[in-house]
Amino acid sequence: MLIAHVSDLHIGGSEDSVERAMRVREYLNGLPGPVDAVMVTGDIADHGLADEYTIAREVMRYDAPTIVCPGNHDSRTAFRTVLLGQSGHGPINQVLRLEGLTIALCDSSIPGRHDGHLDDETIGWLESELDRAEGPVFVGMHHPPVRLGLPSVDAIRLTNPDRLEKVLKHHPHVRAVMAGHAHTAASAIYAGLPLSVAPGVVSTLKLPQELVLPDQWTEDDALDFELPPAITLHVFDGDRLASHTRVVP
């Protein structure tokens, strides 16, 4: 199976945000081989505005089944209304069931804040979905549950990773954990599982060591809007996961 992992479109966050997101869409829809699903791990809009989601709805018209979760820049109300055609104010937890794989995306956003948290409702929902799933599962969210060596991202990562880890360890059919938020491709081990963090579509966040004055690292200096958008392509054979980062020209 091929699962495309897209993250951090931030529609409205830069002059080129829409064009960059469209390039990703055209790249995925133009691949000569099939894409089994597209997973988008948050920060769809930059300001959480309804108009931004209206644009995002168009740029996320992928040919493959698509599952999307919110990030810290998203508004649950506008996200739910425009992208899902639903009402409500609680967490937006989504599941996509494919032949041979279930993808469960948790809402780790906290309205009005930038750090992440999985509340009781979301943890209960995830446990229910994992109990129901009969085969392999990918679990995803916006906020990474581990430090990545990026000061601004590490300060607003997932705040309750131990609770999620306990849930995952009770469900051995979970094969991987997915996240966004970092605007850079990264990988780690979490809960004994591969953790894949997708790169950003709108920009790339550099490590302190990539800057001329790393001791004076700031997010404004480290965010690069000139580097091209990038995505991750996950190849999954039912047991093993191989993840490939692709820059979109």
Short mmCIF file of C-alpha atoms in Angstrom, two decimals, residues 77-213:
data_model
loop_
_atom_site.label_atom_id
_atom_site.label_comp_id
_atom_site.label_asym_id
_atom_site.label_seq_id
_atom_site.Cartn_x
_atom_site.Cartn_y
_atom_site.Cartn_z
CA THR A 77 -15.85 25.04 14.37
CA ALA A 78 -14.80 26.30 10.95
CA PHE A 79 -12.89 23.08 10.17
CA ARG A 80 -15.91 20.96 11.00
CA THR A 81 -18.41 23.18 9.19
CA VAL A 82 -16.51 23.74 5.94
CA LEU A 83 -14.48 20.56 5.51
CA LEU A 84 -16.83 18.01 7.06
CA GLY A 85 -20.26 19.62 6.73
CA GLN A 86 -20.92 18.97 10.40
CA SER A 87 -21.75 20.96 13.53
CA GLY A 88 -20.35 20.63 17.05
CA HIS A 89 -17.53 21.88 19.22
CA GLY A 90 -15.72 18.80 20.57
CA PRO A 91 -12.58 17.03 19.32
CA ILE A 92 -12.51 16.11 15.63
CA ASN A 93 -11.37 12.49 15.66
CA GLN A 94 -11.44 10.68 12.32
CA VAL A 95 -11.05 7.11 11.14
CA LEU A 96 -10.44 5.76 7.64
CA ARG A 97 -10.89 2.03 7.09
CA LEU A 98 -9.10 0.59 4.10
CA GLU A 99 -8.71 -2.99 3.00
CA GLY A 100 -5.74 -4.12 5.08
CA LEU A 101 -5.25 -0.94 7.13
CA THR A 102 -7.10 1.39 9.51
CA ILE A 103 -5.94 4.98 9.95
CA ALA A 104 -7.10 6.69 13.16
CA LEU A 105 -6.35 10.41 13.45
CA CYS A 106 -6.77 12.01 16.87
CA ASP A 107 -7.49 15.65 17.54
CA SER A 108 -4.57 16.85 19.67
CA SER A 109 -5.48 20.53 19.38
CA ILE A 110 -6.37 22.68 22.39
CA PRO A 111 -8.57 25.64 21.40
CA GLY A 112 -6.69 28.88 22.01
CA ARG A 113 -3.33 27.20 22.64
CA HIS A 114 -0.43 25.88 20.57
CA ASP A 115 0.63 22.85 22.61
CA GLY A 116 -1.15 19.53 22.19
CA HIS A 117 -3.20 17.25 24.41
CA LEU A 118 -5.37 14.17 23.96
CA ASP A 119 -8.41 14.62 26.20
CA ASP A 120 -10.51 11.90 27.81
CA GLU A 121 -12.99 11.85 24.94
CA THR A 122 -10.25 11.37 22.38
CA ILE A 123 -8.43 8.68 24.36
CA GLY A 124 -11.73 6.83 24.82
CA TRP A 125 -12.50 7.14 21.12
CA LEU A 126 -9.06 5.83 20.17
CA GLU A 127 -9.33 2.84 22.50
CA SER A 128 -12.71 2.00 20.98
CA GLU A 129 -11.38 2.22 17.43
CA LEU A 130 -8.34 0.11 18.26
CA ASP A 131 -10.56 -2.52 19.90
CA ARG A 132 -12.74 -2.57 16.78
CA ALA A 133 -9.92 -2.79 14.24
CA GLU A 134 -9.18 -6.31 13.04
CA GLY A 135 -5.92 -5.58 11.24
CA PRO A 136 -2.99 -3.15 11.24
CA VAL A 137 -3.57 0.43 12.40
CA PHE A 138 -1.73 3.72 11.94
CA VAL A 139 -2.43 6.23 14.72
CA GLY A 140 -1.84 9.89 13.97
CA MET A 141 -2.29 13.41 15.31
CA HIS A 142 -0.83 16.86 14.74
CA HIS A 143 1.54 17.19 17.71
CA PRO A 144 4.59 14.89 17.96
CA PRO A 145 4.78 12.99 21.26
CA VAL A 146 8.59 13.28 21.53
CA ARG A 147 11.25 16.00 21.40
CA LEU A 148 12.69 16.53 17.92
CA GLY A 149 15.55 18.95 18.64
CA LEU A 150 13.56 21.95 17.39
CA PRO A 151 13.17 24.38 20.32
CA SER A 152 9.91 26.04 19.29
CA VAL A 153 8.23 22.75 18.35
CA ASP A 154 9.48 20.85 21.39
CA ALA A 155 7.99 23.55 23.64
CA ILE A 156 4.51 22.91 22.18
CA ARG A 157 4.58 19.17 21.55
CA LEU A 158 2.02 16.67 22.87
CA THR A 159 1.78 17.17 26.64
CA ASN A 160 0.50 13.74 27.71
CA PRO A 161 2.52 11.23 25.66
CA ASP A 162 2.68 8.65 28.47
CA ARG A 163 -1.08 8.16 28.43
CA LEU A 164 -1.10 7.56 24.68
CA GLU A 165 1.87 5.22 25.00
CA LYS A 166 -0.06 3.01 27.44
CA VAL A 167 -2.97 2.76 25.00
CA LEU A 168 -0.71 1.85 22.09
CA LYS A 169 1.17 -0.80 24.04
CA HIS A 170 -2.13 -2.53 24.84
CA HIS A 171 -2.88 -2.83 21.11
CA PRO A 172 -0.07 -4.68 19.32
CA HIS A 173 -1.77 -4.34 15.93
CA VAL A 174 -0.78 -0.64 15.87
CA ARG A 175 2.08 -0.47 13.40
CA ALA A 176 3.10 3.20 13.37
CA VAL A 177 2.45 6.68 14.77
CA MET A 178 2.16 9.72 12.48
CA ALA A 179 2.40 13.44 13.23
CA GLY A 180 2.97 16.86 11.69
CA HIS A 181 3.56 20.25 13.38
CA ALA A 182 7.35 20.32 12.93
CA HIS A 183 7.54 21.55 9.30
CA THR A 184 10.36 19.11 8.73
CA ALA A 185 10.60 15.40 8.05
CA ALA A 186 11.69 13.52 11.16
CA SER A 187 11.60 10.01 12.53
CA ALA A 188 11.92 8.47 15.97
CA ILE A 189 10.84 5.52 18.08
CA TYR A 190 7.84 6.03 20.36
CA ALA A 191 6.01 3.37 22.35
CA GLY A 192 8.24 0.85 20.60
CA LEU A 193 6.80 1.94 17.24
CA PRO A 194 8.12 3.96 14.31
CA LEU A 195 7.12 7.61 14.58
CA SER A 196 7.00 9.51 11.29
CA VAL A 197 6.71 13.29 11.28
CA ALA A 198 5.74 14.74 7.92
CA PRO A 199 7.51 17.76 6.43
CA GLY A 200 5.64 21.01 5.93
CA VAL A 201 3.91 22.09 2.75
CA VAL A 202 4.00 25.83 3.50
CA SER A 203 7.58 25.99 4.83
CA THR A 204 10.54 24.10 6.28
CA LEU A 205 11.81 24.56 9.84
CA LYS A 206 15.58 24.26 10.20
CA LEU A 207 17.52 22.86 13.12
CA PRO A 208 19.63 25.28 15.19
CA GLN A 209 22.74 23.62 13.79
CA GLU A 210 21.69 24.61 10.27
CA LEU A 211 21.79 28.33 11.09
CA VAL A 212 24.78 30.65 11.09
CA LEU A 213 24.19 31.63 14.74
#
